[in-house]
PDB file of C-alpha atoms in Angstrom:
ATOM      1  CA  UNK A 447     -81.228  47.072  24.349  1.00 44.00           C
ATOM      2  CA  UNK A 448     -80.322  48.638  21.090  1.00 49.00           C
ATOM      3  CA  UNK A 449     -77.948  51.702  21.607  1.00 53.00           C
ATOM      4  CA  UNK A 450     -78.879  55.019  19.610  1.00 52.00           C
ATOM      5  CA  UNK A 451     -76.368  55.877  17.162  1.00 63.00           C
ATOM      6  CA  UNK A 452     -75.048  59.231  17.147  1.00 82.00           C
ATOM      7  CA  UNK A 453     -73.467  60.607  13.814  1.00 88.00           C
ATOM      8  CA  UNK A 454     -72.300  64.228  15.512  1.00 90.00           C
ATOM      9  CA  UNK A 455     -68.632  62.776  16.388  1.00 92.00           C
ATOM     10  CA  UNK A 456     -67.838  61.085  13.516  1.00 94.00           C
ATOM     11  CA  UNK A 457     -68.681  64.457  11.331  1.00 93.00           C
ATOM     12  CA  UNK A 458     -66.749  66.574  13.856  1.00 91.00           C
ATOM     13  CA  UNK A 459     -63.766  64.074  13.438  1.00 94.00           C
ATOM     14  CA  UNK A 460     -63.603  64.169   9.815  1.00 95.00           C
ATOM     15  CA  UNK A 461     -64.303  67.667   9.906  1.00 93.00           C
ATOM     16  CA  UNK A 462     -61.398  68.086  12.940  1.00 93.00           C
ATOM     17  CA  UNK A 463     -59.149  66.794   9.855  1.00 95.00           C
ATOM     18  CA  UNK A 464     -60.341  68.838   7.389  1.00 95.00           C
ATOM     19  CA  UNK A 465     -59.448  71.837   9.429  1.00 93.00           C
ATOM     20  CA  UNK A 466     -56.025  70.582  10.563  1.00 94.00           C
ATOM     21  CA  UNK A 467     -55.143  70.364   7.214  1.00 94.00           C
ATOM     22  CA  UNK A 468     -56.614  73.259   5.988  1.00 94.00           C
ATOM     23  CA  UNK A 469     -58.130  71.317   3.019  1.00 94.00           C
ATOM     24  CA  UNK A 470     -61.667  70.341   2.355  1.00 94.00           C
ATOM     25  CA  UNK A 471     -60.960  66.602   2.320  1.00 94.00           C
ATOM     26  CA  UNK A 472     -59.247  64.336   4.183  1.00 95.00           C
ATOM     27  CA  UNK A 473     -58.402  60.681   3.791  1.00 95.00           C
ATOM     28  CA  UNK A 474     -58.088  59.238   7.790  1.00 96.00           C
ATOM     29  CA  UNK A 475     -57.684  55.043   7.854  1.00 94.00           C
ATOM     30  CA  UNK A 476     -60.762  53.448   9.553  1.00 95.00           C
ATOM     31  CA  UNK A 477     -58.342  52.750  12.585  1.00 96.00           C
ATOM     32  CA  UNK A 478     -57.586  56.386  12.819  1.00 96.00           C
ATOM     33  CA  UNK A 479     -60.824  57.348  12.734  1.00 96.00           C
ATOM     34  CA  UNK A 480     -61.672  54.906  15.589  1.00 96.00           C
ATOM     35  CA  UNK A 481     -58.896  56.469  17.533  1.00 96.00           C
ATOM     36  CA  UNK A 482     -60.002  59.668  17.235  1.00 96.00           C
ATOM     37  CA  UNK A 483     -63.680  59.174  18.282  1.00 94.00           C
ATOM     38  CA  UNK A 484     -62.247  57.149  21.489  1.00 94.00           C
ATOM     39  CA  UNK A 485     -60.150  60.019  22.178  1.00 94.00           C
ATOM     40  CA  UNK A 486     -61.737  63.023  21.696  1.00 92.00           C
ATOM     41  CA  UNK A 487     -65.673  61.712  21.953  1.00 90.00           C
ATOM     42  CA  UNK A 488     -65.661  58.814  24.314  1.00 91.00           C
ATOM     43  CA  UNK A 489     -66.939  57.004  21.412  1.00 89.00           C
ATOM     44  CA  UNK A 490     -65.958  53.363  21.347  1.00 92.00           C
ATOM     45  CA  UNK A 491     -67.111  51.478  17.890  1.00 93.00           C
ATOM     46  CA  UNK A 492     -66.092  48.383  16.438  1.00 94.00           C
ATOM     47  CA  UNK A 493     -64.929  48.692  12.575  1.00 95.00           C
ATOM     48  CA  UNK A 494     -68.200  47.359  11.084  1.00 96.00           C
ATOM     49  CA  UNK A 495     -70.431  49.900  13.153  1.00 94.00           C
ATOM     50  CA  UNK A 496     -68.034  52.957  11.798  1.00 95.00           C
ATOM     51  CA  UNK A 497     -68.398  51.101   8.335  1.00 94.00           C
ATOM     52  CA  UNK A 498     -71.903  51.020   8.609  1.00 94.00           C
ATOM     53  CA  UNK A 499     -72.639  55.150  10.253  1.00 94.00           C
ATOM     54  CA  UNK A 500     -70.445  56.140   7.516  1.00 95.00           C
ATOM     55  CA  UNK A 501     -72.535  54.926   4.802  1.00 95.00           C
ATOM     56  CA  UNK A 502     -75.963  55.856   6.340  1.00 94.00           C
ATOM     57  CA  UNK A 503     -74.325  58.656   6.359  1.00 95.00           C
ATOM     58  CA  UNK A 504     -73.111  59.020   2.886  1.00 95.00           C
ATOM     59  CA  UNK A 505     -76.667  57.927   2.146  1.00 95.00           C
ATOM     60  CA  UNK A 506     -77.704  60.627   4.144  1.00 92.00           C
ATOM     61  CA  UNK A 507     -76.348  63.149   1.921  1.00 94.00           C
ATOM     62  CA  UNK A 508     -73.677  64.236   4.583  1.00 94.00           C
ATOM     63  CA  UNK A 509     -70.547  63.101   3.071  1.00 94.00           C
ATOM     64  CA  UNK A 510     -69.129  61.655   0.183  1.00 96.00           C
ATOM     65  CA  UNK A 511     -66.790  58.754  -0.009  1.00 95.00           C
ATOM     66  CA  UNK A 512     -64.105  58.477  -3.121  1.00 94.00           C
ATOM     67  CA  UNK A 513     -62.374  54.809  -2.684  1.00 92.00           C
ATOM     68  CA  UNK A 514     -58.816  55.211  -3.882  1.00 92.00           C
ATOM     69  CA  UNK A 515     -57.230  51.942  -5.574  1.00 90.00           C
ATOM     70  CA  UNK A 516     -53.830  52.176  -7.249  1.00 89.00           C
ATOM     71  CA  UNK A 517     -52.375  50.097  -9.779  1.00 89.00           C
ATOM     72  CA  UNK A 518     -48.777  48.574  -8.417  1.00 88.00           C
ATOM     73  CA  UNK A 519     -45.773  47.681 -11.109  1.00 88.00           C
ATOM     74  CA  UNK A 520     -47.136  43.781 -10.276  1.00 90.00           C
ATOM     75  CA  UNK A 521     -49.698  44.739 -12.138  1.00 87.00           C
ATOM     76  CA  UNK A 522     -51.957  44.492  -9.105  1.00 91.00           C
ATOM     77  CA  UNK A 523     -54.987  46.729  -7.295  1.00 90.00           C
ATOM     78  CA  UNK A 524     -53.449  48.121  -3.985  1.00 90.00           C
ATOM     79  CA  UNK A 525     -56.170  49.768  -2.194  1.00 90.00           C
ATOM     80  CA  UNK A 526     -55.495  53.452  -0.590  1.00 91.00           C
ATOM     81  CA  UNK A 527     -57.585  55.335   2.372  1.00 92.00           C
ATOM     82  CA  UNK A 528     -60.481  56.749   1.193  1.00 94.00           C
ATOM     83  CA  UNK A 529     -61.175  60.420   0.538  1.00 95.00           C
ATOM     84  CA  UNK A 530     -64.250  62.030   2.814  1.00 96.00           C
ATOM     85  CA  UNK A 531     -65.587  65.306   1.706  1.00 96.00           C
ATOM     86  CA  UNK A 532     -68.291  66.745   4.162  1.00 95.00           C
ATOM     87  CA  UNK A 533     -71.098  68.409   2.178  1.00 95.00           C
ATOM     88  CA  UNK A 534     -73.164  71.689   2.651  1.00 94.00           C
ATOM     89  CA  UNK A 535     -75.612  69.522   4.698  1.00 93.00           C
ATOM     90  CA  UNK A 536     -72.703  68.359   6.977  1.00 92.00           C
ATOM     91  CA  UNK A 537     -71.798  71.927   7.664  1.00 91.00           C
ATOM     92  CA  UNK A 538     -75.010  72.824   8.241  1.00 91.00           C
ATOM     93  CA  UNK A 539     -76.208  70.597  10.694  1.00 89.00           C
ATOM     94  CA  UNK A 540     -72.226  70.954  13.018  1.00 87.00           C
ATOM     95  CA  UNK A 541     -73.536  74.732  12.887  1.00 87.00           C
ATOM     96  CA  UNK A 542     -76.520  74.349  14.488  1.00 86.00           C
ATOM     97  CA  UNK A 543     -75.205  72.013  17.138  1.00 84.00           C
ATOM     98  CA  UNK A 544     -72.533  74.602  17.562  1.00 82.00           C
ATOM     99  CA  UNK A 545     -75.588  77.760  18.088  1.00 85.00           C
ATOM    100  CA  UNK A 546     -77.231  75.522  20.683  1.00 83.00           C
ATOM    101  CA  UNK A 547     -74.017  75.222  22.638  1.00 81.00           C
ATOM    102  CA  UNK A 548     -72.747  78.610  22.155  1.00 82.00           C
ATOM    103  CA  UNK A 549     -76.587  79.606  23.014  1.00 81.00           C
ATOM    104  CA  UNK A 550     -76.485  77.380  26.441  1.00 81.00           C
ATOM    105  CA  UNK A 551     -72.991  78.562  27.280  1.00 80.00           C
ATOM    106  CA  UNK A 552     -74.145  82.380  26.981  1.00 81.00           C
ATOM    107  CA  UNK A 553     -77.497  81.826  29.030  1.00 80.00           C
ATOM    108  CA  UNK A 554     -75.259  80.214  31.522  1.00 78.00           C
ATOM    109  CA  UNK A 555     -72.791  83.076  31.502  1.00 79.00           C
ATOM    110  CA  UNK A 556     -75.981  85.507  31.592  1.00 79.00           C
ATOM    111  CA  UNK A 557     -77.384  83.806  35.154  1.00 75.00           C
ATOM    112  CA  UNK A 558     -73.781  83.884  36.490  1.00 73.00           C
ATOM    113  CA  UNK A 559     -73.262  87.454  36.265  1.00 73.00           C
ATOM    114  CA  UNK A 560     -76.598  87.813  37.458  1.00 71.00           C
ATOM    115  CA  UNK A 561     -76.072  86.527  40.637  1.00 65.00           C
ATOM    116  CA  UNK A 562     -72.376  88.185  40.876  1.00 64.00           C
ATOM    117  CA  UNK A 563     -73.946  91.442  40.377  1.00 63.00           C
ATOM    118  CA  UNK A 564     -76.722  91.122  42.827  1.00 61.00           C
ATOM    119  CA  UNK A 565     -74.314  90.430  45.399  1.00 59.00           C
ATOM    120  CA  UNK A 566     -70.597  90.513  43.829  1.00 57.00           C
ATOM    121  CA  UNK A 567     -68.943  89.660  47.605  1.00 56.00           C
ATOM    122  CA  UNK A 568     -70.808  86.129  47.280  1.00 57.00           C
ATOM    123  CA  UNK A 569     -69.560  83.385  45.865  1.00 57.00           C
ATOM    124  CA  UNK A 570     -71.029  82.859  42.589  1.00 58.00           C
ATOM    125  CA  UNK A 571     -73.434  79.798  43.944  1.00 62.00           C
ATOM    126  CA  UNK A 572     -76.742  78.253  42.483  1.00 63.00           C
ATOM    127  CA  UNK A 573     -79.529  79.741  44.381  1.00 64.00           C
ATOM    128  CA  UNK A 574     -81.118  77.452  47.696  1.00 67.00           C
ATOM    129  CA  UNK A 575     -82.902  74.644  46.411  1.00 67.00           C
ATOM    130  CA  UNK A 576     -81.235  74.376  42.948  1.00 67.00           C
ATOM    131  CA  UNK A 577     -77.477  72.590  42.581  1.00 65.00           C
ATOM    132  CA  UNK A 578     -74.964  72.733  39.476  1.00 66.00           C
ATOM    133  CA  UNK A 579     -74.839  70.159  37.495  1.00 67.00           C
ATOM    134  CA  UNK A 580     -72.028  68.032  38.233  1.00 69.00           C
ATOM    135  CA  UNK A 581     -69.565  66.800  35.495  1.00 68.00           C
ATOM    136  CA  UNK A 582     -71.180  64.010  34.497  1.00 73.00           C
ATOM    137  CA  UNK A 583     -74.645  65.455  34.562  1.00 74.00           C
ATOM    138  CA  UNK A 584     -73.334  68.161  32.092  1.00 72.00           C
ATOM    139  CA  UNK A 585     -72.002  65.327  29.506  1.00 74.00           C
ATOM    140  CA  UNK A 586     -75.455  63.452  29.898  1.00 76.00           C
ATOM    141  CA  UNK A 587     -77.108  66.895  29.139  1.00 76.00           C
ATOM    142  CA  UNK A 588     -74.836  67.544  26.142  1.00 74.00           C
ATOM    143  CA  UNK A 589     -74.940  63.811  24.754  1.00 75.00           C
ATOM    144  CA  UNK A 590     -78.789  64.995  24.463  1.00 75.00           C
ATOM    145  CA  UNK A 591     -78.564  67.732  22.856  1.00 72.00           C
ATOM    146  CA  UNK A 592     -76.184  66.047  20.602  1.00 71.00           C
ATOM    147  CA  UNK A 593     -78.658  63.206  19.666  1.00 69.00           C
ATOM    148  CA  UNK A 594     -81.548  65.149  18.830  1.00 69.00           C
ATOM    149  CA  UNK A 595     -79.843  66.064  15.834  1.00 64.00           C
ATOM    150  CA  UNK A 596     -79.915  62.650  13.732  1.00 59.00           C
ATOM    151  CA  UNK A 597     -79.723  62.682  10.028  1.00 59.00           C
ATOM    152  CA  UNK A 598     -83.351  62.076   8.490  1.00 59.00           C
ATOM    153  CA  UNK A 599     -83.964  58.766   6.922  1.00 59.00           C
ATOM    154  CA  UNK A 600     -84.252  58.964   2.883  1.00 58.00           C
ATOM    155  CA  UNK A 601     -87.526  57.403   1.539  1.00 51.00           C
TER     156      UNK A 601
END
């Protein structure tokens, strides 16, 4: 069974960076990267899947890679981290994962108070016959939403 690859967390890594340094670039190692998505996304990839989702995505028009080699006094190539910059497209498609959360989180708040003000001494409680979704059920839920947006093949 083939798994379905999601680009989301690597773009919110990179971006993560970006925003940590306050710069519109960043140049994370591979391993860091990796580290990152396993810690923050639950995301575990080997090296060549990474390699390979972050050129579909640079295909993609998402990102840009700049490879950074440096001469050394041996007269040598010593190879540096490469630079990411997210594009417009990046930005774009973070934003509207971001409105569908925000949106969900919002409706959610809306039925909540709802409930509290139709009887605020209750507890705030799903009404009989419906449950919350538990923990798990919400990261299922939200690993869907996630997918749906995939970057479009080029032609």
């Amino acid at each position: 069974m083939q798994r379905t690859i999601n680009f989301i967390p690597i773009l919110n890594t990179l971006d993560s960076i970006q925003r940590k340094y306050k710069k519109r670039y960043c140049y994370p190692g591979q391993q860091t990267i990796l580290k990152l998505l396993k810690a923050y996304h639950q995301e575990v990839l080997s090296l060549r899947t990474l390699n390979r989702m972050l050129r579909k995505l640079e295909d993609s028009g998402y990102l840009k890679r700049t490879r950074r080699i440096k001469r050394i006094a041996s007269g040598e190539n010593q190879f540096q981290t490469t630079i990411y910059v997210l594009r417009k497209k990046a930005y774009i498609l973070i934003g509207k994962l971001l409105k569908k959360v925000a949106h969900s989180v919002v409706s959610a708040f809306a039925a909540i108070s709802a409930h509290i003000a139709d009887d605020p001494l209750e507890d705030p409680l799903p009404p009989p016959g419906e449950k919350w979704l538990s923990q798990d059920d919400n990261l299922r839920e939200a690993r869907k939403v996630i997918a749906s947006f995939k970057p479009k093949r080029r032609s």
